[in-house]
XYZ file of C-alpha atoms in Angstrom:
773
model
C 35.148 -50.168 -38.282
C 32.808 -52.288 -36.166
C 32.449 -49.396 -33.705
C 31.503 -47.035 -36.519
C 28.893 -49.482 -37.813
C 27.518 -49.845 -34.313
C 27.166 -46.069 -33.907
C 25.472 -45.757 -37.309
C 23.084 -48.596 -36.459
C 22.206 -46.931 -33.128
C 21.558 -43.599 -34.846
C 19.337 -45.266 -37.448
C 17.364 -47.035 -34.743
C 16.952 -43.734 -32.849
C 15.764 -41.914 -35.973
C 13.440 -44.810 -36.808
C 11.976 -44.746 -33.309
C 11.475 -40.996 -33.524
C 9.830 -41.372 -36.919
C 7.290 -43.760 -35.417
C 6.025 -41.035 -33.071
C 3.023 -38.951 -34.148
C 1.195 -36.095 -32.441
C -2.498 -35.816 -31.606
C -3.686 -32.288 -30.854
C -6.900 -30.303 -30.692
C -9.307 -28.407 -28.452
C -11.485 -29.683 -25.609
C -14.749 -27.767 -25.244
C -18.104 -27.745 -23.507
C -20.627 -29.577 -25.713
C -23.394 -27.024 -25.144
C -21.574 -23.669 -25.114
C -18.375 -24.400 -27.022
C -16.381 -22.817 -24.166
C -12.864 -24.235 -24.000
C -12.066 -26.320 -20.913
C -8.795 -25.245 -19.346
C -6.855 -28.137 -17.762
C -8.992 -30.963 -19.157
C -6.969 -34.178 -18.941
C -6.055 -36.498 -21.838
C -4.850 -40.026 -21.035
C -3.492 -42.766 -23.293
C -2.099 -45.695 -21.348
C 0.780 -44.414 -19.225
C 0.973 -41.174 -21.243
C -1.010 -38.092 -20.421
C -1.276 -34.349 -20.777
C -3.612 -31.472 -19.880
C -5.192 -28.724 -21.965
C -3.508 -25.319 -21.749
C -5.085 -21.948 -21.026
C -6.612 -21.980 -24.527
C -8.212 -25.381 -23.997
C -5.732 -26.904 -26.456
C -3.922 -30.191 -25.878
C -1.021 -31.929 -27.628
C 0.213 -35.460 -26.959
C 2.846 -37.459 -28.833
C 2.214 -41.218 -29.148
C 3.548 -44.182 -31.123
C 1.966 -45.089 -34.462
C -0.773 -47.713 -34.529
C -4.035 -48.266 -32.712
C -4.352 -46.204 -29.556
C -7.088 -45.352 -27.063
C -7.611 -41.786 -25.805
C -9.649 -40.823 -22.744
C -10.725 -37.240 -21.946
C -11.645 -36.057 -18.430
C -12.757 -32.802 -16.831
C -14.217 -32.096 -13.393
C -18.021 -31.995 -13.523
C -18.199 -33.558 -17.013
C -18.764 -37.037 -18.380
C -15.597 -38.688 -19.614
C -15.145 -39.432 -23.307
C -13.102 -42.276 -24.844
C -12.133 -42.943 -28.453
C -10.004 -45.498 -30.288
C -8.143 -44.539 -33.472
C -5.343 -45.764 -35.713
C -2.524 -43.243 -35.871
C -0.392 -43.016 -38.987
C 0.387 -39.265 -39.042
C -0.066 -36.103 -36.989
C -3.791 -35.823 -36.318
C -6.127 -33.085 -35.084
C -9.037 -34.202 -32.888
C -11.427 -31.756 -31.217
C -13.519 -33.166 -28.380
C -16.726 -31.760 -26.851
C -17.537 -33.008 -23.336
C -21.018 -33.160 -21.838
C -21.782 -31.852 -18.364
C -22.463 -34.576 -15.821
C -25.884 -34.660 -14.164
C -24.397 -36.684 -11.325
C -21.186 -35.696 -9.617
C -20.338 -39.390 -9.256
C -19.779 -39.535 -13.032
C -17.126 -36.819 -12.927
C -13.543 -36.987 -11.809
C -10.975 -34.574 -10.418
C -7.842 -34.527 -12.532
C -4.311 -33.141 -12.657
C -5.085 -29.622 -13.746
C -3.078 -27.092 -15.735
C 0.202 -28.531 -14.606
C -1.092 -28.941 -11.045
C -2.402 -31.908 -9.103
C -0.990 -35.206 -7.886
C 0.075 -36.562 -11.274
C 1.658 -33.312 -12.458
C 5.351 -32.469 -12.079
C 4.630 -29.062 -10.541
C 4.071 -29.057 -6.779
C 2.404 -26.577 -4.417
C -0.205 -25.674 -7.033
C -3.973 -26.159 -6.916
C -7.012 -25.218 -8.966
C -10.265 -24.122 -7.364
C -13.314 -25.866 -8.897
C -15.904 -23.431 -10.244
C -18.616 -25.142 -8.179
C -16.767 -24.248 -4.964
C -16.557 -20.588 -6.012
C -20.310 -20.487 -6.560
C -21.506 -22.561 -3.585
C -19.145 -21.882 -0.670
C -20.894 -19.869 2.088
C -19.651 -16.298 2.445
C -20.584 -12.997 4.075
C -23.828 -11.397 2.863
C -24.290 -14.136 0.254
C -21.700 -12.607 -2.097
C -19.778 -15.461 -3.861
C -16.085 -14.722 -3.532
C -13.155 -16.197 -5.452
C -10.477 -15.171 -2.958
C -12.338 -16.355 0.143
C -12.501 -19.798 -1.438
C -8.720 -19.695 -1.920
C -8.326 -19.001 1.823
C -9.583 -22.534 2.527
C -6.472 -24.127 0.988
C -3.471 -25.295 3.040
C -0.558 -22.874 3.262
C -2.834 -19.850 2.797
C -3.187 -17.707 5.919
C -6.244 -15.510 6.306
C -5.788 -11.861 7.253
C -8.537 -10.264 9.316
C -11.625 -12.412 9.847
C -14.107 -12.045 7.026
C -11.770 -10.176 4.687
C -10.453 -11.477 1.358
C -6.761 -10.680 1.867
C -4.458 -13.632 2.487
C -0.817 -14.478 3.097
C 0.996 -17.378 1.431
C 3.629 -19.302 3.375
C 4.761 -16.401 5.521
C 4.747 -13.742 2.810
C 3.078 -10.340 2.884
C -0.173 -9.427 1.153
C 1.774 -7.454 -1.470
C 3.906 -10.521 -2.259
C 1.010 -12.220 -4.081
C 0.557 -11.762 -7.832
C -3.044 -11.597 -9.088
C -3.338 -12.220 -12.820
C -6.508 -11.617 -14.817
C -6.074 -13.210 -18.247
C -2.332 -12.907 -17.718
C -2.324 -9.212 -16.702
C -1.287 -8.233 -13.119
C -3.771 -6.322 -10.944
C -2.651 -4.263 -7.937
C -6.025 -4.143 -6.167
C -8.494 -7.024 -6.163
C -11.031 -6.138 -3.477
C -14.014 -3.966 -2.543
C -15.075 -2.509 0.812
C -11.491 -2.351 2.121
C -11.048 -6.051 1.397
C -14.388 -7.434 2.572
C -15.166 -8.705 -0.957
C -12.978 -9.620 -3.909
C -13.455 -7.839 -7.227
C -14.132 -10.997 -9.258
C -17.619 -12.396 -9.873
C -17.747 -16.215 -10.293
C -19.898 -15.884 -13.423
C -16.970 -14.310 -15.283
C -14.356 -16.817 -14.091
C -13.479 -19.964 -16.043
C -10.499 -21.197 -14.019
C -8.600 -20.139 -10.884
C -5.187 -21.637 -10.151
C -3.004 -20.764 -7.168
C 0.725 -21.400 -6.886
C 2.020 -21.353 -3.306
C 5.747 -21.618 -3.900
C 8.396 -22.789 -6.349
C 6.142 -21.618 -9.160
C 7.214 -22.214 -12.776
C 9.653 -19.890 -14.552
C 6.848 -18.366 -16.633
C 5.616 -16.586 -13.501
C 7.515 -13.761 -11.830
C 7.260 -10.379 -10.162
C 6.220 -11.666 -6.723
C 7.912 -13.884 -4.134
C 5.088 -15.710 -2.321
C 2.058 -16.672 -4.380
C 0.409 -16.429 -7.779
C -3.360 -16.473 -8.340
C -3.974 -16.997 -12.073
C -7.590 -16.205 -13.018
C -8.851 -16.901 -16.547
C -12.163 -15.430 -17.716
C -14.887 -16.968 -19.848
C -14.824 -16.454 -23.595
C -18.594 -16.812 -23.830
C -21.078 -19.165 -25.464
C -20.320 -19.733 -29.166
C -23.838 -20.904 -30.075
C -26.542 -19.122 -28.085
C -27.220 -16.031 -25.998
C -27.805 -16.535 -22.287
C -27.038 -14.888 -18.970
C -28.029 -14.266 -15.392
C -29.366 -11.419 -13.296
C -29.310 -11.437 -9.514
C -29.487 -9.460 -6.301
C -28.179 -9.956 -2.788
C -28.284 -7.909 0.380
C -25.505 -5.568 -0.779
C -25.273 -5.679 -4.550
C -26.907 -6.616 -7.816
C -25.242 -8.315 -10.761
C -25.751 -8.982 -14.451
C -24.004 -11.494 -16.690
C -24.441 -11.898 -20.446
C -22.623 -14.070 -22.953
C -23.219 -15.344 -26.448
C -22.215 -15.197 -30.090
C -21.787 -12.001 -32.053
C -21.127 -14.103 -35.143
C -22.127 -17.712 -34.514
C -19.085 -19.979 -34.053
C -16.800 -17.082 -35.073
C -17.069 -14.238 -32.557
C -18.306 -14.406 -29.011
C -18.551 -12.111 -25.978
C -18.865 -12.346 -22.209
C -19.613 -9.450 -19.855
C -20.296 -9.389 -16.112
C -21.142 -6.384 -13.974
C -21.859 -5.768 -10.313
C -23.124 -2.674 -8.505
C -23.573 -2.030 -4.806
C -27.121 -0.884 -4.096
C -26.018 2.205 -2.175
C -24.065 3.464 -5.212
C -27.391 4.458 -6.742
C -28.282 6.476 -3.624
C -24.953 8.273 -3.113
C -25.788 11.311 -5.365
C -29.111 11.766 -3.583
C -27.436 11.480 -0.182
C -24.979 14.226 -1.147
C -27.800 16.509 -2.242
C -29.663 15.818 0.985
C -26.455 16.556 2.923
C -26.707 13.330 4.861
C -22.932 13.348 5.164
C -22.308 9.685 4.385
C -22.077 7.707 1.162
C -20.375 4.584 -0.137
C -20.623 2.391 -3.216
C -18.644 0.110 -5.497
C -18.939 -1.438 -8.937
C -16.941 -3.705 -11.237
C -17.206 -4.808 -14.864
C -15.387 -7.691 -16.566
C -15.680 -8.083 -20.336
C -14.142 -10.193 -23.079
C -14.569 -10.487 -26.853
C -13.014 -13.363 -28.793
C -12.813 -13.890 -32.559
C -11.795 -17.213 -34.050
C -10.257 -16.854 -37.514
C -9.620 -20.595 -37.714
C -8.496 -23.468 -35.496
C -5.009 -21.973 -35.767
C -5.707 -18.292 -35.025
C -7.713 -16.611 -32.295
C -7.814 -12.964 -31.190
C -9.279 -11.839 -27.871
C -9.720 -8.507 -26.091
C -10.204 -8.372 -22.314
C -11.116 -5.483 -20.030
C -11.763 -4.961 -16.337
C -12.675 -1.945 -14.246
C -13.473 -1.815 -10.538
C -14.031 1.248 -8.364
C -14.911 2.124 -4.743
C -16.013 5.553 -3.469
C -16.545 6.690 0.125
C -17.574 10.118 1.503
C -18.093 11.289 5.076
C -18.736 14.856 6.232
C -20.100 15.425 9.719
C -19.364 17.601 12.738
C -16.365 19.276 11.164
C -14.707 15.997 10.170
C -14.358 15.159 6.478
C -13.182 11.996 4.750
C -13.188 11.080 1.077
C -11.653 7.932 -0.345
C -11.701 6.330 -3.765
C -9.673 3.513 -5.246
C -9.856 1.223 -8.230
C -8.192 -0.795 -10.953
C -8.587 -0.680 -14.742
C -7.118 -3.155 -17.212
C -7.245 -3.725 -20.958
C -5.471 -6.430 -22.951
C -5.299 -7.663 -26.540
C -4.077 -11.223 -27.111
C -3.368 -13.264 -30.244
C -3.061 -17.061 -30.111
C -1.561 -18.871 -33.116
C -0.953 -22.579 -33.649
C 1.951 -23.363 -35.987
C 1.304 -27.103 -36.189
C 0.142 -29.854 -33.914
C 3.078 -29.345 -31.560
C 3.788 -25.606 -31.296
C 1.780 -22.495 -30.494
C 2.509 -18.859 -29.632
C 0.698 -16.284 -27.490
C 1.362 -12.564 -27.983
C -0.166 -9.951 -25.664
C -0.253 -6.173 -25.282
C -1.811 -4.730 -22.132
C -2.394 -1.593 -20.062
C -3.030 -1.573 -16.333
C -3.873 1.354 -14.054
C -4.357 1.479 -10.301
C -5.231 4.680 -8.485
C -6.228 5.498 -4.925
C -6.863 8.723 -3.054
C -7.593 9.306 0.621
C -8.431 12.784 1.927
C -8.967 13.663 5.578
C -10.046 16.960 7.051
C -10.874 18.436 10.460
C -11.331 21.871 11.939
C -11.536 23.759 15.205
C -12.041 27.388 16.144
C -8.552 28.376 15.027
C -7.583 26.287 12.019
C -8.608 23.846 9.304
C -6.445 20.772 8.817
C -6.373 18.793 5.578
C -4.266 15.820 4.528
C -4.257 13.627 1.446
C -2.578 10.424 0.349
C -2.584 9.126 -3.195
C -1.011 6.363 -5.183
C -1.032 6.067 -8.965
C 0.451 3.239 -11.011
C 0.400 2.809 -14.769
C 1.881 -0.219 -16.542
C 2.263 -0.718 -20.295
C 3.356 -4.227 -21.230
C 4.007 -6.495 -24.221
C 4.848 -10.186 -24.090
C 5.194 -13.235 -26.296
C 5.672 -16.875 -25.335
C 5.830 -20.199 -27.146
C 4.591 -23.601 -26.034
C 5.407 -26.894 -27.708
C 7.119 -30.250 -27.725
C 10.756 -30.580 -28.704
C 10.242 -34.352 -28.640
C 7.874 -36.812 -26.981
C 9.892 -36.452 -23.759
C 10.319 -32.654 -23.779
C 7.547 -30.106 -23.247
C 9.108 -26.658 -23.686
C 7.859 -23.182 -22.799
C 9.731 -19.927 -23.303
C 9.021 -16.256 -23.665
C 9.931 -12.606 -23.244
C 8.096 -9.610 -21.781
C 8.754 -5.885 -21.428
C 6.932 -3.503 -19.063
C 7.105 0.250 -18.561
C 6.124 1.327 -15.026
C 4.991 4.739 -13.808
C 4.616 5.285 -10.036
C 3.308 8.491 -8.465
C 2.899 8.213 -4.666
C 1.967 11.467 -2.953
C 1.278 12.906 0.502
C 0.202 16.437 1.420
C -0.563 18.219 4.696
C -2.259 21.647 4.614
C -3.193 23.920 7.552
C -5.229 27.120 7.055
C -6.744 29.684 9.385
C -10.427 29.166 10.129
C -11.598 32.655 9.182
C -12.697 34.595 6.130
C -9.133 35.133 4.899
C -8.242 31.438 5.082
C -4.523 32.153 5.294
C -2.351 29.124 4.611
C -0.271 28.380 7.694
C 1.495 25.281 6.365
C 1.584 23.359 3.091
C 3.849 20.321 3.157
C 4.021 18.222 -0.003
C 5.918 15.074 -0.906
C 5.211 14.101 -4.504
C 7.982 11.916 -5.964
C 7.654 10.385 -9.427
C 9.260 7.103 -10.449
C 9.529 5.646 -13.930
C 11.021 2.268 -14.625
C 11.487 -0.405 -17.238
C 11.377 -4.152 -16.676
C 12.441 -6.899 -19.098
C 12.028 -10.599 -18.345
C 12.965 -13.771 -20.231
C 12.120 -17.320 -19.222
C 12.557 -20.886 -20.396
C 11.345 -24.150 -18.895
C 11.324 -27.718 -20.136
C 9.291 -30.551 -18.647
C 11.354 -33.679 -19.234
C 10.200 -37.275 -18.909
C 13.294 -39.195 -17.856
C 11.342 -42.461 -17.836
C 7.741 -43.413 -17.058
C 6.959 -42.170 -13.573
C 9.895 -39.756 -13.243
C 9.698 -36.227 -14.623
C 11.624 -33.041 -13.948
C 10.775 -29.427 -14.730
C 13.890 -27.225 -14.780
C 13.439 -23.551 -15.575
C 15.291 -20.254 -15.564
C 14.003 -16.685 -15.418
C 16.098 -13.570 -16.027
C 14.862 -10.106 -14.993
C 16.334 -6.659 -15.580
C 14.673 -3.751 -13.746
C 15.762 -0.118 -14.031
C 14.097 2.512 -11.831
C 15.041 5.841 -10.259
C 18.636 5.738 -11.388
C 19.166 2.181 -10.168
C 19.344 -1.038 -12.161
C 18.933 -4.538 -10.810
C 19.113 -7.854 -12.591
C 18.737 -11.400 -11.345
C 18.840 -15.005 -12.487
C 16.058 -17.036 -10.894
C 16.461 -20.828 -11.211
C 13.393 -23.040 -10.765
C 13.163 -26.806 -10.452
C 10.373 -29.282 -9.776
C 10.508 -33.063 -9.943
C 8.068 -35.918 -9.495
C 8.757 -39.585 -8.904
C 5.729 -41.841 -9.161
C 5.389 -45.313 -7.681
C 2.720 -47.966 -8.214
C -0.596 -47.930 -6.362
C -1.035 -44.141 -6.667
C 1.915 -43.025 -4.529
C 4.187 -40.170 -5.654
C 6.910 -37.938 -4.248
C 7.760 -34.407 -5.358
C 10.426 -31.828 -4.678
C 10.859 -28.224 -5.703
C 13.123 -25.218 -5.416
C 12.736 -21.663 -6.699
C 14.380 -18.296 -6.406
C 11.980 -15.416 -6.952
C 12.310 -11.641 -7.119
C 9.958 -8.697 -6.528
C 10.535 -5.125 -7.696
C 7.594 -3.276 -6.116
C 6.632 -2.744 -2.468
C 3.409 -1.764 -0.759
C 3.632 0.574 2.219
C 0.746 -0.174 4.561
C 0.140 0.670 8.196
C -3.077 -1.307 8.511
C -4.229 -4.908 8.452
C -6.907 -4.119 5.846
C -6.599 -2.709 2.332
C -6.803 1.079 2.667
C -6.624 3.731 -0.077
C -3.745 5.290 1.855
C -1.632 2.195 1.134
C 1.058 3.246 -1.333
C 2.851 1.188 -3.972
C 6.485 2.143 -4.614
C 9.227 0.677 -6.820
C 12.768 -0.353 -5.970
C 15.259 2.519 -5.797
C 18.972 2.964 -5.323
C 18.589 2.502 -1.553
C 15.624 0.087 -1.459
C 16.588 -3.210 -3.065
C 14.333 -5.886 -4.584
C 12.880 -8.588 -2.394
C 14.397 -11.977 -3.169
C 13.161 -15.287 -1.861
C 14.414 -18.861 -1.907
C 11.961 -21.647 -1.165
C 12.501 -25.380 -1.040
C 9.767 -27.961 -0.557
C 9.178 -31.719 -0.435
C 5.907 -33.603 -0.653
C 4.244 -37.003 -0.672
C 0.950 -37.700 -2.496
C -1.486 -40.581 -2.726
C -4.580 -41.137 -4.894
C -4.758 -44.935 -4.859
C -8.018 -44.907 -2.897
C -10.827 -44.286 -5.365
C -12.454 -40.920 -4.908
C -9.794 -39.601 -2.512
C -6.603 -37.565 -2.745
C -4.093 -37.107 0.068
C -0.974 -34.961 0.297
C 1.577 -33.672 2.769
C 4.090 -30.932 1.931
C 6.914 -29.400 3.959
C 8.698 -26.166 3.034
C 11.376 -23.736 4.120
C 11.490 -20.162 2.817
C 14.086 -17.431 3.276
C 13.449 -13.872 2.065
C 15.787 -10.898 1.912
C 15.112 -7.143 1.654
C 11.577 -7.305 3.022
C 10.600 -3.815 4.174
C 8.600 -2.425 7.071
C 8.102 0.920 8.761
C 10.577 1.855 11.452
C 9.268 1.827 14.986
C 7.081 4.928 15.354
C 7.180 5.844 11.639
C 4.159 6.062 9.331
C 3.130 7.760 6.111
C 0.211 9.227 8.095
C 2.402 11.542 10.127
C 5.311 12.518 7.919
C 6.075 14.152 4.598
C 9.584 12.799 4.520
C 10.723 10.677 1.616
C 9.268 7.227 2.188
C 12.710 5.643 1.884
C 13.717 7.267 5.174
C 10.733 5.719 6.973
C 11.378 2.049 6.207
C 14.020 -0.577 6.855
C 15.070 -3.705 4.988
C 15.336 -7.046 6.739
C 15.030 -10.801 6.406
C 12.172 -13.245 6.856
C 12.180 -16.980 7.496
C 9.214 -19.333 7.223
C 8.806 -23.065 7.531
C 5.867 -25.374 7.877
C 4.022 -28.592 7.077
C 0.696 -28.771 5.208
C -1.733 -31.710 5.286
C -4.562 -32.066 2.781
C -7.266 -34.678 2.117
C -9.998 -34.338 -0.500
C -13.076 -36.351 -1.411
C -13.527 -35.948 -5.169
C -16.563 -38.041 -6.159
C -19.915 -38.945 -4.690
C -22.853 -36.909 -3.377
C -20.695 -35.477 -0.568
C -17.420 -33.898 -1.657
C -14.969 -31.517 -0.061
C -11.698 -31.434 1.814
C -9.984 -30.752 5.079
C -6.591 -29.115 5.499
C -4.225 -28.433 8.366
C -1.189 -26.140 8.322
C 1.503 -26.008 11.007
C 3.864 -23.104 10.334
C 6.099 -20.444 11.831
C 7.210 -17.094 10.395
C 9.389 -14.424 11.954
C 11.399 -11.419 10.793
C 14.509 -9.477 11.709
C 15.818 -6.040 10.739
C 19.547 -5.904 11.535
C 19.789 -2.084 11.477
C 18.192 -1.970 14.934
C 15.478 0.579 14.032
C 12.834 -2.168 14.337
C 12.608 -4.236 17.514
C 16.236 -3.390 18.324
C 17.389 -5.741 15.570
C 15.934 -8.836 17.248
C 13.747 -11.544 15.715
C 9.998 -11.091 16.186
C 6.908 -13.014 14.972
C 5.284 -11.869 11.741
C 1.880 -10.272 12.209
C 0.050 -13.165 10.557
C 2.170 -15.966 11.996
C -0.779 -18.215 12.761
C 0.836 -21.375 14.117
C -2.160 -23.681 13.572
C -4.777 -23.352 10.802
C -7.497 -25.949 10.201
C -10.210 -25.821 7.493
C -13.066 -28.120 6.494
C -15.153 -27.622 3.360
C -18.069 -29.949 2.559
C -20.663 -29.923 -0.218
C -23.667 -32.234 -0.186
C -25.432 -32.543 -3.544
C -28.839 -33.833 -2.454
C -30.127 -33.738 -6.020
C -29.867 -31.752 -9.214
C -31.725 -28.828 -7.640
C -30.526 -28.758 -4.044
C -27.144 -28.683 -2.359
C -25.851 -27.708 1.065
C -22.337 -26.389 1.662
C -20.491 -25.661 4.882
C -17.090 -24.452 5.987
C -15.567 -24.600 9.450
C -12.266 -22.955 10.297
C -10.215 -22.666 13.451
C -6.890 -20.866 13.570
C -4.381 -19.388 15.960
C -4.625 -15.677 16.575
C -2.593 -13.011 14.809
C -0.008 -10.767 16.504
C -0.345 -7.090 17.439
C 2.001 -4.437 18.747
C 0.515 -2.951 21.925
C 2.041 -0.813 24.667
C 2.479 -2.410 28.056
C 1.949 0.823 29.940
C 1.805 4.592 29.545
C 3.302 7.511 31.393
C 1.927 11.081 31.535
C 4.293 14.036 31.900
C 4.014 17.775 32.521
C 6.396 20.573 31.716
C 7.710 21.497 35.175
C 10.544 23.799 34.142
C 8.923 26.796 35.840
C 6.547 25.118 38.297
C 6.698 22.849 41.261
C 4.885 19.561 41.213
C 2.582 20.694 44.022
C 1.393 23.605 41.877
C 0.440 21.636 38.775
C -1.704 18.882 40.156
C -5.006 18.953 38.245
C -3.636 20.767 35.194
C -4.136 19.391 31.686
C -1.561 16.754 30.808
C 1.208 17.943 28.482
C 1.780 14.623 26.738
C 1.447 10.877 27.165
C 4.106 8.371 26.158
C 3.579 4.709 25.385
C 6.040 1.986 26.246
C 6.319 -0.837 23.682
C 8.524 -3.689 24.893
C 8.829 -5.300 21.432
C 7.276 -5.581 17.973
C 4.199 -7.856 17.772
C 4.248 -8.552 21.489
C 0.550 -9.388 21.894
C -0.900 -12.692 20.668
C -4.624 -12.645 19.926
C -6.654 -15.678 21.032
C -7.711 -18.283 18.432
C -10.717 -17.656 16.216
C -13.209 -20.147 14.796
C -16.188 -19.813 12.464
C -18.869 -22.124 11.055
C -20.618 -21.000 7.871
C -23.398 -22.747 5.980
C -25.310 -22.168 2.737
C -28.271 -23.790 0.998
C -28.650 -23.492 -2.772
C -32.082 -24.170 -4.232
C -32.666 -24.232 -7.984
C -35.933 -24.609 -9.881
C -36.219 -24.870 -13.639
C -39.047 -22.864 -15.183
C -40.123 -22.223 -18.737
C -37.671 -19.450 -19.578
C -34.775 -20.262 -17.275
C -33.752 -21.293 -13.785
C -34.546 -19.647 -10.443
C -31.658 -19.913 -7.992
C -32.105 -19.007 -4.336
C -29.086 -19.005 -2.015
C -29.559 -18.870 1.759
C -26.459 -18.574 3.919
C -25.473 -17.934 7.519
C -22.042 -16.606 8.382
C -20.758 -17.453 11.887
C -23.615 -19.851 12.575
C -23.030 -20.257 16.333
C -22.129 -16.566 16.803
C -18.517 -17.038 17.876
C -17.248 -13.813 19.437
C -13.904 -13.731 17.649
C -11.542 -10.839 18.488
C -11.752 -8.873 15.247
C -10.652 -5.538 16.744
C -8.549 -4.667 19.779
C -8.660 -1.438 21.788
C -6.416 -0.129 24.550
C -8.268 0.799 27.721
C -6.957 2.885 30.610
C -8.965 4.182 33.552
C -6.639 7.047 34.441
C -3.286 8.645 33.679
C -0.752 9.027 36.455
C 1.467 12.095 36.379
C 5.094 11.111 35.920
C 3.978 7.610 36.760
C 3.645 4.419 34.766
C 0.067 3.195 34.367
C -0.724 -0.312 33.069
C -3.008 -0.829 30.067
C -5.847 -3.298 29.667
C -6.865 -4.678 26.270
C -10.483 -4.760 25.111
C -11.473 -7.075 22.261
C -14.409 -6.438 19.948
C -16.338 -8.594 17.474
C -17.727 -6.865 14.402
C -18.803 -10.015 12.513
C -21.436 -11.805 14.644
C -23.965 -14.214 13.159
C -24.976 -12.824 9.748
C -27.825 -14.454 7.784
C -28.267 -13.493 4.123
C -30.239 -14.378 1.041
C -29.651 -13.827 -2.660
C -31.620 -14.532 -5.820
C -30.359 -15.224 -9.323
C -32.368 -15.841 -12.487
C -30.465 -17.682 -15.197
C -31.861 -17.489 -18.707
């Protein structure tokens, strides 16, 4: 009987304690524009939370008098004291800080030192706008390249590789919708303008269960909703392109819009160049737009759209090339708040990526034409919930369904070069793939006790394509254990799966790169990654971290030795092999977060290699991955001299990439009916190249110093902003391109090859002007 009474008493105490908990929720916005502030931090004693992607926060606290403090990078903090007796809604508007010393860097969107999630970072908007880049074009993805664990591809280009993964193993999300192509000029610039971006978060491994579809990295970009109170914008021009940004209310405090557009100057001249038969033309453009309607504090509807396109034409001396590629996206999203603790997001979206590359040449006898194309269409619906099961449990869960359509194509045509134009050969490979993908996820951030949290999650995926069906369970786990004086330790593990592949034979993004789905013979890529880290922010104005990881991937694909989509119309499945990849490394990071001079330095020590057991690649032996850069060091610094002047600089030094080059060549003649003495001096029949192994040549290290000066002057109707930048300030002759050089060919003899390196990005000064009104 006493035991029963004891149990009842314990239950009553538990219920009473739970009843004493109340929830404070609301939105955190910019005081001037009303724009929601993603990842703003809310602190009450030892309790804290961050605003979600809608700028909404929810924190459960005990009844009574409590103090709440609100923080966001670049804004003045705000503190209030209230007496809580029931669930309460409090909306807070923060004011921009005139001095960076008044702001503070916080744990953002589930990232940062005090968050449970590890290997995740958010790029401050100021860095995106100020960091020096090529031709003065602000670039979201080039700023991401400065983070530890992110390997740069070719110098100056926006592609990157996360912890040993391939470029196609990164997921790029724009307002939650995946994009397959995110660059212009073959990767020299990214397709996102900083004016349209509100927040950029990158996950480098062990990402939460709500993310899937890729096995290396996630770049989650959220766009601006627009100013809720007044119309304003910006117009600007640089050396290569011009841009326009507008935002403001359609219905004040009810409906708002934001639109950004960019156009390369030469795009306006391309039609005239074609008429004048100059034989060369190139241009690109992109447009990002969003409209948001707020029915109430509980309901919000938004429509997002993006389109980006590149076009290139060349026709001279009998050689013809035409390439175009681009992405288009449209999404409709509804956000509903049930009460102070729970909300739901429902989204419907369409995404299209298309690329075409056509090549042509002719001689006296024949005309040769070839074309490569890739078309992807995705239709998707999703719904996810976010809320608190209890003060110690923050739950997220959801479901999504996607219909994929893939249409890769290659064609080779040969016709006679005469009036009849008789077709001599017409080889076509035009497979079509349709597939369906369903994913479910659940994750729960649990506070075991103050200072120790865990984030277990589970993702289930079912993918059916081309007569094959694959399903997988992908467990995720992150944990954080905090100690006094600002010290914390984290650990994480994740299994991830990928159901699309990109076939590429180049180190830059080409229109001839083809996206293909999994099939009966080509399995999904799966990856397991484990990581440990230590973090310290006990020194005011500084953050330090060190992370170590190990990653193992299966079913990565690559072309067989000697195979390429450029020279074959065979089914692509017969040209590739599946193998394994292993990566491990250590990443060091230190950041100065307050004061007139801010920035960070990072160092990554890593190793990545691959193996294809079938023997068709490198005889089945391990070989270094192309972008296995052993040492990578970055420094970023920003000096805010005053409100109207700042100077930014980046300096990077990194180990060279790997290339596959022949050691020597041999020239042979057909001597079936001739003696060697009779054929000396004849035209060579063919030349063979001897490759000892895959990625056998290690490029030398590269290093670059870039600097920019931003000068702003307020005038009557707006602000003039001049940006002066110099890329590769001391003109480092980095080996951007490599050519094989051979003085002569020996007949039936082996001739060694010399390698010639070329720099195509010397010192490049630039200037741009923007008028903000």
